Amino acid sequence: MEIRRITVNIAGRVYPLNVPAAEEETLRKVGKQIENMIKDFEQNFDVRDKQDALAMCALKLGTNAEVVSVNYEKNINSTNERLTQINQSLNEIGK
């Protein structure tokens, strides 16, 4: 696995990272997303402190991740229920 050394700029600080080549683009996109979120918080919510903006980013990203996780779990449960119903229907037909 090829490891690349990249730098990501977040809140005016440069973070050097060693990442698998396959993850480089994702990390760069996430870094840009965080930078855009910080700018949005600074402009729309009168946030001047970078630490406050980063905390708000963490809350937003954490909330988004939790919503995705909950929706994923609901979809899995719904799919399992439907598969159980289909299986029962097929068993009845096969009798």
Coordinates of C-alpha atoms in Angstrom, one line a residue:
M1 CA 0.0 0.0 0.0
E2 CA 1.5 3.3 -1.1
I3 CA 1.6 6.0 1.7
R4 CA 1.6 9.6 0.7
R5 CA 2.6 12.6 2.7
I6 CA 0.1 15.4 2.3
T7 CA -0.7 18.7 4.1
V8 CA -4.2 19.8 5.1
N9 CA -4.9 23.4 6.1
I10 CA -7.7 23.7 8.7
A11 CA -8.5 26.9 10.6
G12 CA -5.2 28.5 9.5
R13 CA -3.0 25.7 10.6
V14 CA -1.2 23.2 8.5
Y15 CA -1.4 19.5 9.4
P16 CA 1.0 17.1 7.8
L17 CA -0.4 13.7 7.3
N18 CA 0.8 10.3 6.1
V19 CA -2.1 8.7 4.3
P20 CA -2.8 5.7 2.1
A21 CA -2.9 6.9 -1.5
A22 CA -6.5 5.7 -1.9
E23 CA -7.6 8.1 1.0
E24 CA -5.7 11.2 -0.2
E25 CA -8.6 12.7 -2.2
T26 CA -11.1 12.0 0.5
L27 CA -9.0 13.7 3.2
R28 CA -8.4 16.7 0.9
K29 CA -12.2 17.0 0.3
V30 CA -13.0 16.7 4.0
G31 CA -10.4 19.4 4.8
K32 CA -12.0 21.7 2.3
Q33 CA -15.4 20.9 3.7
I34 CA -14.3 21.8 7.2
E35 CA -12.7 25.0 5.9
N36 CA -16.0 25.9 4.2
M37 CA -18.0 25.1 7.3
I38 CA -15.7 27.3 9.4
K39 CA -16.2 30.2 6.9
D40 CA -19.9 29.6 7.0
F41 CA -20.0 29.7 10.8
E42 CA -17.9 32.8 10.9
Q43 CA -20.0 34.7 8.4
N44 CA -23.5 33.6 9.4
F45 CA -23.2 33.1 13.1
D46 CA -20.7 35.8 14.0
V47 CA -18.2 33.3 15.3
R48 CA -14.8 34.9 15.6
D49 CA -12.9 32.3 17.6
K50 CA -11.5 29.4 15.5
Q51 CA -11.9 27.0 18.4
D52 CA -15.6 27.8 18.6
A53 CA -16.0 27.4 14.8
L54 CA -14.1 24.0 15.0
A55 CA -16.4 22.9 17.9
M56 CA -19.4 23.8 15.8
C57 CA -18.0 21.8 12.9
A58 CA -17.4 18.8 15.1
L59 CA -21.0 19.0 16.4
K60 CA -22.4 19.3 12.8
L61 CA -20.3 16.5 11.4
G62 CA -21.0 14.3 14.4
T63 CA -24.7 14.9 14.1
N64 CA -24.6 14.1 10.4
A65 CA -22.7 10.9 11.0
E66 CA -25.2 9.9 13.7
V67 CA -28.1 10.6 11.4
V68 CA -26.5 8.5 8.7
S69 CA -25.9 5.7 11.2
V70 CA -29.5 5.7 12.5
N71 CA -30.9 5.8 8.9
Y72 CA -28.6 2.9 7.9
E73 CA -29.8 0.9 10.9
K74 CA -33.5 1.6 10.1
N75 CA -32.9 0.6 6.4
I76 CA -31.2 -2.7 7.5
N77 CA -34.1 -3.5 9.9
S78 CA -36.7 -2.6 7.3
T79 CA -34.9 -4.7 4.7
N80 CA -34.7 -7.7 7.1
E81 CA -38.4 -7.4 7.9
R82 CA -39.3 -7.4 4.2
L83 CA -37.0 -10.3 3.4
T84 CA -38.6 -12.2 6.3
Q85 CA -42.1 -11.5 4.8
I86 CA -41.0 -12.6 1.3
N87 CA -39.5 -15.7 2.8
Q88 CA -42.7 -16.5 4.6
S89 CA -44.7 -15.9 1.4
L90 CA -42.4 -18.2 -0.6
N91 CA -42.7 -20.9 2.1
E92 CA -46.5 -20.7 1.9
I93 CA -46.4 -21.0 -1.9
G94 CA -44.1 -24.0 -1.7
K95 CA -46.4 -25.9 0.6

